[in-house]
XYZ file of C-alpha atoms in Angstrom:
567
model
C 141.301 65.395 -1.029
C 137.972 65.538 0.756
C 136.356 62.295 1.737
C 133.564 61.245 -0.631
C 130.095 62.001 0.662
C 127.565 59.241 0.941
C 125.020 59.213 -1.848
C 121.650 60.476 -0.662
C 118.774 59.043 -2.634
C 116.195 61.547 -3.909
C 113.378 59.132 -3.025
C 114.558 59.097 0.600
C 114.536 62.885 0.680
C 111.054 63.042 -0.825
C 109.757 60.177 1.332
C 110.899 61.963 4.469
C 108.565 64.832 3.662
C 105.688 62.624 2.524
C 105.869 60.366 5.577
C 106.133 63.350 7.901
C 102.963 64.774 6.392
C 101.262 61.355 6.502
C 102.166 60.878 10.160
C 101.009 64.379 11.050
C 97.703 63.981 9.187
C 97.123 60.516 10.674
C 97.854 61.772 14.188
C 95.530 64.737 13.734
C 92.846 62.381 12.429
C 93.254 60.172 15.509
C 92.897 63.255 17.726
C 89.843 64.421 15.770
C 88.224 61.011 16.226
C 89.104 61.168 19.908
C 87.473 64.591 20.214
C 84.404 63.261 18.429
C 84.047 60.156 20.565
C 85.293 61.250 23.984
C 82.402 63.519 25.128
C 79.951 60.638 25.436
C 82.429 58.000 26.521
C 81.752 58.012 30.271
C 83.751 55.225 31.936
C 85.257 54.279 28.579
C 87.166 57.549 28.293
C 90.476 55.967 29.286
C 90.358 53.069 26.743
C 89.160 55.438 24.029
C 92.030 57.841 24.748
C 94.439 54.939 24.811
C 93.017 53.869 21.434
C 94.103 57.205 19.926
C 97.545 57.036 21.598
C 98.153 53.501 20.311
C 97.063 54.526 16.812
C 99.537 57.439 16.816
C 102.334 55.123 18.007
C 101.565 52.776 15.095
C 101.654 55.697 12.653
C 104.947 57.099 13.955
C 106.645 53.684 14.168
C 105.421 52.819 10.682
C 106.723 56.094 9.224
C 110.174 55.562 10.765
C 110.362 51.940 9.587
C 109.105 52.911 6.127
C 111.746 55.619 5.825
C 114.462 53.243 7.018
C 113.511 50.515 4.541
C 111.282 51.998 1.800
C 111.380 48.768 -0.232
C 110.060 46.816 2.762
C 106.317 46.645 3.503
C 106.797 46.486 7.294
C 106.504 50.265 7.692
C 103.452 50.412 5.445
C 101.746 47.630 7.427
C 102.378 49.466 10.699
C 100.851 52.603 9.197
C 97.854 50.519 8.095
C 97.589 49.232 11.645
C 97.436 52.822 12.944
C 94.773 53.724 10.406
C 92.691 50.634 11.304
C 92.874 51.521 15.005
C 91.810 55.094 14.243
C 88.835 53.850 12.243
C 87.989 51.222 14.890
C 87.792 53.989 17.504
C 84.807 55.357 15.585
C 82.739 52.484 16.992
C 82.064 54.750 19.978
C 81.018 57.731 17.825
C 77.563 59.246 18.316
C 76.974 59.193 14.556
C 75.482 55.751 13.575
C 77.202 55.596 10.191
C 80.611 56.270 11.739
C 79.932 53.764 14.498
C 79.070 51.129 11.870
C 82.359 51.824 10.058
C 84.207 51.493 13.354
C 82.543 48.155 14.122
C 83.531 46.781 10.701
C 87.212 47.453 11.451
C 87.062 46.629 15.157
C 89.427 43.648 14.881
C 91.210 44.586 11.649
C 94.384 45.456 13.538
C 94.724 41.795 14.605
C 94.780 40.753 10.947
C 97.435 43.404 10.304
C 99.528 41.998 13.171
C 99.256 38.463 11.776
C 100.317 39.855 8.382
C 103.292 41.600 10.034
C 104.390 38.406 11.785
C 104.169 36.372 8.586
C 105.932 39.014 6.463
C 108.751 40.090 8.792
C 111.622 40.731 8.145
C 111.266 40.751 4.352
C 107.986 42.642 4.339
C 106.423 40.188 1.895
C 104.442 36.978 2.227
C 106.468 34.037 0.917
C 104.834 30.708 0.283
C 101.236 29.677 -0.186
C 100.738 28.898 3.492
C 101.721 32.420 4.592
C 99.473 33.997 1.946
C 96.596 31.726 2.954
C 96.975 32.472 6.659
C 97.024 36.230 6.008
C 93.945 35.949 3.799
C 92.113 33.986 6.519
C 93.112 36.605 9.094
C 91.610 39.459 7.068
C 88.533 37.388 6.278
C 87.636 36.598 9.886
C 88.585 40.092 11.077
C 86.722 42.176 8.474
C 84.556 40.107 6.151
C 83.063 37.660 8.683
C 81.418 40.276 10.956
C 80.490 42.517 8.010
C 76.921 41.103 7.416
C 75.989 41.318 11.103
C 77.237 44.905 11.317
C 75.631 46.101 8.100
C 72.315 44.359 8.843
C 72.392 45.589 12.453
C 71.621 42.087 13.696
C 72.716 41.770 17.325
C 71.636 38.128 17.396
C 74.434 37.283 15.006
C 77.089 38.901 17.174
C 77.597 35.953 19.545
C 77.922 33.273 16.819
C 80.277 35.529 14.826
C 82.433 36.137 17.899
C 82.557 32.394 18.603
C 83.623 31.639 15.037
C 86.211 34.429 15.193
C 87.651 33.021 18.423
C 87.798 29.419 17.194
C 89.197 30.213 13.758
C 91.508 32.843 15.252
C 92.951 30.313 17.694
C 93.563 27.797 14.907
C 95.042 30.576 12.774
C 97.525 31.597 15.482
C 98.542 27.962 16.063
C 99.238 27.581 12.337
C 101.082 30.917 12.312
C 103.190 29.896 15.299
C 104.079 26.597 13.625
C 105.165 28.400 10.440
C 107.249 30.927 12.379
C 108.961 28.147 14.353
C 109.920 26.504 11.063
C 111.406 29.785 9.891
C 113.413 30.104 13.081
C 114.799 26.601 12.586
C 116.146 27.585 9.154
C 117.451 31.003 10.241
C 121.049 31.701 11.231
C 122.024 32.521 14.807
C 121.877 36.301 14.361
C 118.452 36.260 12.692
C 117.167 33.865 15.352
C 118.209 36.260 18.132
C 116.313 39.091 16.433
C 113.197 37.193 15.343
C 112.537 34.943 18.349
C 111.555 37.697 20.854
C 109.461 39.507 18.236
C 107.638 36.381 17.062
C 107.044 35.238 20.632
C 105.634 38.585 21.761
C 103.435 38.959 18.677
C 101.890 35.505 19.015
C 101.351 35.814 22.777
C 99.887 39.317 22.365
C 97.347 38.246 19.720
C 96.330 35.109 21.656
C 95.925 37.132 24.854
C 93.881 39.819 23.099
C 91.547 37.141 21.709
C 91.367 35.296 25.060
C 90.709 38.319 27.329
C 86.955 38.569 26.487
C 86.606 34.949 27.601
C 88.752 35.273 30.735
C 87.440 38.597 32.051
C 83.721 39.029 32.810
C 81.553 41.474 30.912
C 81.506 44.000 33.766
C 85.276 44.364 33.409
C 85.003 45.704 29.861
C 87.071 48.818 30.604
C 89.911 46.784 32.153
C 89.726 44.291 29.294
C 89.939 47.014 26.657
C 92.820 48.702 28.492
C 94.853 45.479 28.688
C 94.176 44.726 25.024
C 95.359 48.181 23.976
C 98.504 47.940 26.109
C 99.331 44.660 24.394
C 98.676 46.302 21.038
C 100.943 49.187 22.029
C 103.943 46.858 22.306
C 103.542 45.522 18.752
C 104.766 48.586 16.772
C 107.548 49.188 19.265
C 108.750 45.583 18.931
C 108.675 45.686 15.133
C 110.410 49.084 15.029
C 113.174 47.753 17.280
C 113.472 44.795 14.936
C 113.832 47.078 11.904
C 116.249 49.569 13.501
C 118.257 47.366 15.830
C 118.088 43.996 14.135
C 121.142 44.557 11.972
C 119.044 44.904 8.804
C 120.678 47.186 6.257
C 118.656 50.206 5.060
C 117.235 49.968 1.555
C 116.362 52.449 -1.171
C 114.033 52.550 -4.107
C 115.315 50.970 -7.309
C 114.776 54.250 -9.164
C 117.485 55.772 -6.994
C 119.918 53.127 -8.201
C 119.531 54.266 -11.795
C 119.986 57.912 -10.831
C 123.040 57.108 -8.737
C 124.654 55.220 -11.600
C 123.917 58.048 -14.026
C 125.501 60.641 -11.710
C 128.621 58.606 -10.867
C 129.821 57.528 -14.284
C 133.459 57.817 -13.235
C 133.267 54.377 -11.623
C 134.641 55.727 -8.336
C 132.306 53.481 -6.356
C 132.102 49.725 -6.876
C 128.894 48.634 -8.557
C 128.422 45.909 -5.946
C 128.291 48.519 -3.175
C 125.650 50.589 -4.950
C 123.394 47.581 -5.601
C 123.968 46.148 -2.106
C 122.984 49.475 -0.500
C 119.858 49.700 -2.630
C 118.680 46.140 -2.034
C 119.823 45.955 1.597
C 122.128 42.931 1.301
C 125.726 43.681 2.373
C 126.887 40.291 1.077
C 125.639 40.942 -2.467
C 128.194 40.668 -5.283
C 128.009 41.910 -8.855
C 129.983 39.632 -11.175
C 130.990 40.415 -14.747
C 130.917 38.075 -17.717
C 134.345 37.669 -19.323
C 135.363 35.386 -22.219
C 136.817 32.890 -19.738
C 133.941 33.033 -17.234
C 132.858 35.313 -14.407
C 135.191 37.901 -12.883
C 134.799 40.449 -10.112
C 134.961 44.193 -10.650
C 138.758 44.130 -10.398
C 138.949 41.599 -13.209
C 139.944 38.722 -10.934
C 138.380 35.310 -11.652
C 135.298 34.650 -9.493
C 132.913 31.767 -8.955
C 129.356 31.839 -7.686
C 128.712 30.068 -4.419
C 127.011 26.684 -4.521
C 125.582 27.170 -1.006
C 121.786 26.825 -0.893
C 121.501 30.153 0.934
C 123.081 31.996 -2.015
C 121.020 32.913 -5.063
C 122.264 33.946 -8.507
C 120.434 36.028 -11.114
C 121.891 36.392 -14.607
C 122.026 39.843 -16.197
C 121.863 40.300 -19.957
C 121.464 42.970 -22.616
C 119.217 41.935 -25.509
C 119.872 38.285 -24.701
C 123.648 38.747 -24.453
C 124.937 37.724 -20.986
C 126.956 40.514 -19.375
C 127.091 39.468 -15.738
C 125.330 38.079 -12.701
C 124.191 39.150 -9.237
C 124.837 36.840 -6.291
C 122.775 37.565 -3.176
C 121.653 36.105 0.156
C 118.418 34.171 -0.307
C 117.664 34.569 3.401
C 117.644 38.369 3.145
C 114.467 40.310 2.528
C 115.059 40.776 -1.192
C 113.387 38.379 -3.562
C 114.486 37.214 -6.993
C 112.040 39.528 -8.778
C 113.543 42.596 -7.137
C 117.068 41.398 -7.907
C 116.107 40.883 -11.571
C 114.696 44.397 -11.714
C 117.942 45.723 -10.285
C 119.823 43.668 -12.874
C 117.880 45.301 -15.699
C 118.712 48.735 -14.295
C 122.449 48.078 -13.970
C 122.897 45.977 -17.115
C 124.597 48.776 -19.065
C 126.719 49.690 -16.045
C 127.741 46.034 -15.704
C 128.787 45.982 -19.343
C 130.811 49.141 -18.773
C 132.360 47.665 -15.627
C 133.133 44.494 -17.566
C 135.068 46.478 -20.148
C 136.817 48.389 -17.355
C 137.721 45.124 -15.609
C 139.084 43.712 -18.854
C 141.178 46.866 -19.292
C 142.489 46.549 -15.718
C 143.312 42.913 -16.269
C 145.083 43.802 -19.522
C 147.090 46.478 -17.717
C 148.022 43.996 -14.991
C 149.137 41.509 -17.613
C 151.206 44.178 -19.394
C 152.791 45.206 -16.104
C 153.501 41.606 -15.187
C 155.081 41.135 -18.603
C 157.248 44.233 -18.121
C 158.302 43.003 -14.673
C 159.266 39.651 -16.169
C 161.348 41.497 -18.766
C 163.094 43.474 -16.009
C 163.711 40.327 -13.975
C 165.047 38.513 -17.056
C 167.359 41.430 -17.820
C 168.578 41.453 -14.202
C 169.266 37.737 -14.314
C 171.210 38.226 -17.552
C 173.139 41.079 -15.931
C 173.982 38.793 -13.033
C 175.125 36.026 -15.366
C 177.311 38.349 -17.419
C 178.820 39.993 -14.336
C 179.452 36.592 -12.748
C 181.084 35.246 -15.913
C 183.279 38.311 -16.246
C 184.255 38.199 -12.570
C 184.921 34.469 -12.372
C 186.255 34.021 -15.924
C 187.983 36.883 -17.705
C 188.937 38.838 -14.574
C 190.498 35.722 -13.001
C 192.399 35.026 -16.210
C 193.766 38.578 -16.265
C 194.941 38.207 -12.676
C 196.758 34.984 -13.570
C 198.301 36.607 -16.636
C 199.529 39.481 -14.464
C 201.110 37.016 -12.043
C 202.828 35.181 -14.921
C 204.119 38.466 -16.375
C 205.523 39.393 -12.984
C 207.210 36.000 -12.703
C 208.784 36.423 -16.167
C 210.041 39.883 -15.230
C 211.837 38.473 -12.162
C 213.186 35.298 -13.774
C 217.089 35.175 -13.584
C 217.547 34.001 -17.162
C 215.486 36.885 -18.614
C 217.397 39.810 -19.992
C 216.929 43.414 -18.963
C 214.889 44.334 -22.015
C 212.612 41.321 -21.701
C 212.145 41.985 -17.962
C 211.190 45.591 -18.678
C 208.740 44.457 -21.328
C 207.220 41.877 -18.952
C 206.857 44.503 -16.232
C 205.149 46.892 -18.670
C 202.884 44.065 -19.766
C 201.929 43.367 -16.144
C 201.032 47.011 -15.644
C 198.806 47.005 -18.743
C 197.211 43.774 -17.513
C 196.547 45.459 -14.135
C 194.960 48.399 -15.934
C 192.782 46.062 -18.008
C 191.787 44.138 -14.856
C 190.808 47.423 -13.184
C 188.767 48.447 -16.216
C 187.111 45.047 -16.156
C 186.270 45.395 -12.456
C 184.633 48.762 -13.129
C 182.737 47.233 -16.039
C 181.515 44.394 -13.816
C 180.503 46.920 -11.173
C 178.558 48.945 -13.731
C 176.796 45.846 -15.033
C 175.869 44.645 -11.546
C 177.875 45.552 -8.425
C 179.461 42.625 -6.636
C 178.175 43.718 -3.177
C 174.632 43.609 -4.599
C 175.282 40.175 -6.069
C 176.974 38.728 -3.012
C 175.570 40.533 0.052
C 172.229 42.003 -1.001
C 170.617 45.389 -1.458
C 171.288 47.036 1.938
C 174.952 46.031 1.991
C 175.390 47.311 -1.575
C 173.889 50.693 -0.613
C 176.196 50.820 2.425
C 179.121 50.241 0.065
C 177.908 53.135 -2.092
C 177.649 55.417 0.932
C 181.089 54.413 2.200
C 182.664 55.276 -1.163
C 181.024 58.711 -1.407
C 183.602 61.533 -1.586
C 181.347 63.783 0.540
C 179.895 63.053 4.002
C 176.866 60.816 3.539
C 174.591 59.263 6.144
C 172.396 56.209 5.816
C 169.374 54.987 7.754
C 167.840 51.625 6.903
C 164.849 49.764 8.304
C 164.671 46.878 5.878
C 163.997 43.254 6.781
C 166.615 41.089 5.063
C 165.425 38.487 2.604
C 161.920 39.951 2.181
C 162.511 42.079 -0.903
C 161.985 40.628 -4.380
C 165.126 40.680 -6.492
C 163.714 43.185 -9.002
C 162.731 45.581 -6.196
C 166.157 45.408 -4.536
C 168.009 45.916 -7.810
C 165.821 48.861 -8.815
C 166.206 50.456 -5.376
C 169.984 50.128 -5.619
C 170.118 51.857 -9.002
C 167.851 54.639 -7.673
C 170.253 55.333 -4.798
C 173.314 55.010 -7.048
C 171.935 57.484 -9.622
C 170.837 59.978 -6.957
C 174.237 59.903 -5.174
C 176.126 60.137 -8.474
C 174.059 63.201 -9.447
C 174.685 64.770 -6.043
C 178.467 64.592 -6.607
C 178.722 65.175 -10.371
C 176.042 67.795 -11.030
C 174.720 69.208 -7.758
C 178.184 69.788 -6.193
C 176.695 68.710 -2.869
C 178.625 69.025 0.385
C 176.643 66.228 2.072
C 173.929 63.687 1.335
C 171.575 61.342 3.178
C 169.918 58.054 2.305
C 166.830 56.692 4.114
C 165.437 53.209 3.400
C 162.174 52.114 5.045
C 160.448 48.786 4.437
C 156.854 49.487 5.455
C 154.659 46.446 4.859
C 154.066 46.064 1.123
C 156.126 49.133 0.230
C 159.818 50.057 0.193
C 160.309 53.806 0.594
C 163.594 55.325 -0.598
C 164.561 58.921 0.145
C 167.816 60.512 -1.032
C 168.569 64.165 -0.187
C 171.560 66.439 -0.766
C 172.458 70.071 -0.070
C 173.675 70.826 -3.572
C 172.683 73.558 -6.001
C 169.448 71.858 -7.043
C 167.943 72.222 -10.492
C 167.882 68.493 -11.283
C 166.221 67.721 -14.614
C 163.659 64.881 -14.277
C 163.712 64.433 -18.046
C 167.425 63.704 -18.113
C 168.518 60.332 -19.415
C 169.547 58.924 -16.015
C 166.456 59.977 -14.058
C 164.155 59.211 -16.985
C 165.502 55.658 -17.205
C 165.007 55.194 -13.457
C 161.459 56.560 -13.697
C 160.651 54.026 -16.413
C 162.005 51.187 -14.302
C 160.102 52.363 -11.201
C 156.894 52.634 -13.238
C 157.437 49.122 -14.615
C 157.378 47.720 -11.080
C 154.201 49.650 -10.259
C 155.984 52.173 -8.057
C 155.936 55.960 -8.026
C 158.525 58.661 -7.550
C 158.753 62.356 -6.707
C 161.645 64.786 -7.071
C 161.969 68.262 -5.604
C 165.007 70.246 -6.725
C 164.552 74.024 -6.494
C 167.605 76.037 -7.514
C 169.944 76.662 -4.616
C 168.008 74.490 -2.154
C 169.297 70.980 -2.812
C 167.488 67.943 -4.176
C 165.078 65.465 -2.616
C 164.202 62.235 -4.422
C 161.453 60.009 -3.018
C 160.603 56.612 -4.504
C 158.038 54.005 -3.398
C 158.377 50.474 -4.713
C 155.984 47.552 -4.148
C 157.485 44.633 -2.269
C 154.997 41.956 -3.335
C 156.725 39.311 -5.398
């Protein structure tokens, strides 16, 4: 059977094309702006060219991150950063209107970077403080200088720049404090991923803001070049965080519904499908049973009480059908989990019914195994009673009859009658021994499964070999008894029906499974529906095992049986 192929979401396939086109168009736009601005750039040609290169890097990194995690806004924010840099490069355009537009967005990329820092790795702003800081960043980057730019009032430029620097510094201090708090609550793996990215982002923004103060005005080209180089590292750092930070890829929720509709056979666990879509490998889908929550195999399950684990109930028309347990520290929020729950509600109900059916089948099988074990114990008791009771009494009666036959005072006729009686007692004792053996062989009772099979092999009228790799004492009683009867029936058929000249028995205890193979070189043609083999097949099926028989005419017979060894 071919290995199942991984589900490929249609939204991922379509997004690949859309993002490729978006990246290509954005890159061409950056080059067009460069061609428009570069002729009159003079000494600023290098920073202006670097502007276009940095913008393209933002666009490409954003497209890759967006494709990797379409439900995460990190890729979209990087693309927005590339667009803002492209527009900001218009500040050097010879057309006044374009230059004005470029001046409006001159520092917009810094606000985008602050937004990225506050939103990573989830891609969303959580908490009022993060939302407020992002709003302040966009305000001082775009709205604050807007009046001076639109009114073309150079006198306002210096005060606006001073306010931007002061508020920007306070903003970055507040942002750094919030990010440090997040690092304190993150686990060790997340801390290793986030710390370098947060540190570089904060240092880069502070340095970009501080460079106009540190470097003199006549070093404008050097200042712009250093600022752009620092900006260049931002998309690379965030892309490394998305690709190499151990964050699971995500898909659109619409793909989850399509996947469930195209895989109605239940071949893939529901938890895996939801976990892949939401990007949380630890996510579990639990089903509502009459006695509480169960997993998809029908086993009882409990939701974790750990504060890092969240639980969302899933219902259909107000009727609870299950729950989704997820990692609160991951990038998915409760709203997205609830949306996923609404999509999979019917599938959960179907899985719940399937789990109940599996549990019912397990209970039926366990009940059948208990019946087999009870029957085996009763066999053992009967065989033991016959061996220790009636058979012993017959032996004593035979001894007494022999003593009577040899007594001096007994006449010839009485002695002959006593001797005949002893012979009939011996015959009855032999019949009783065979009956005890048929009920449950004494070697199996006294020495165990392997020794009993060895006894069978030794008593075979045709050459028979045996190979056994079985650890003593590790087989459940029902498994050992069933295996013995399998070998006994196969060897009996080889002699009685197949007219075999030789046979072989192989026993292998391989972890949780006992494998039994019996072969002979007889005439073949064994009937699997015969009473003996059919009864064995029922017993093997009761224990949860499986069997296979190959018996072509004239080519011998091969019987293979696998039995579970778990008690």
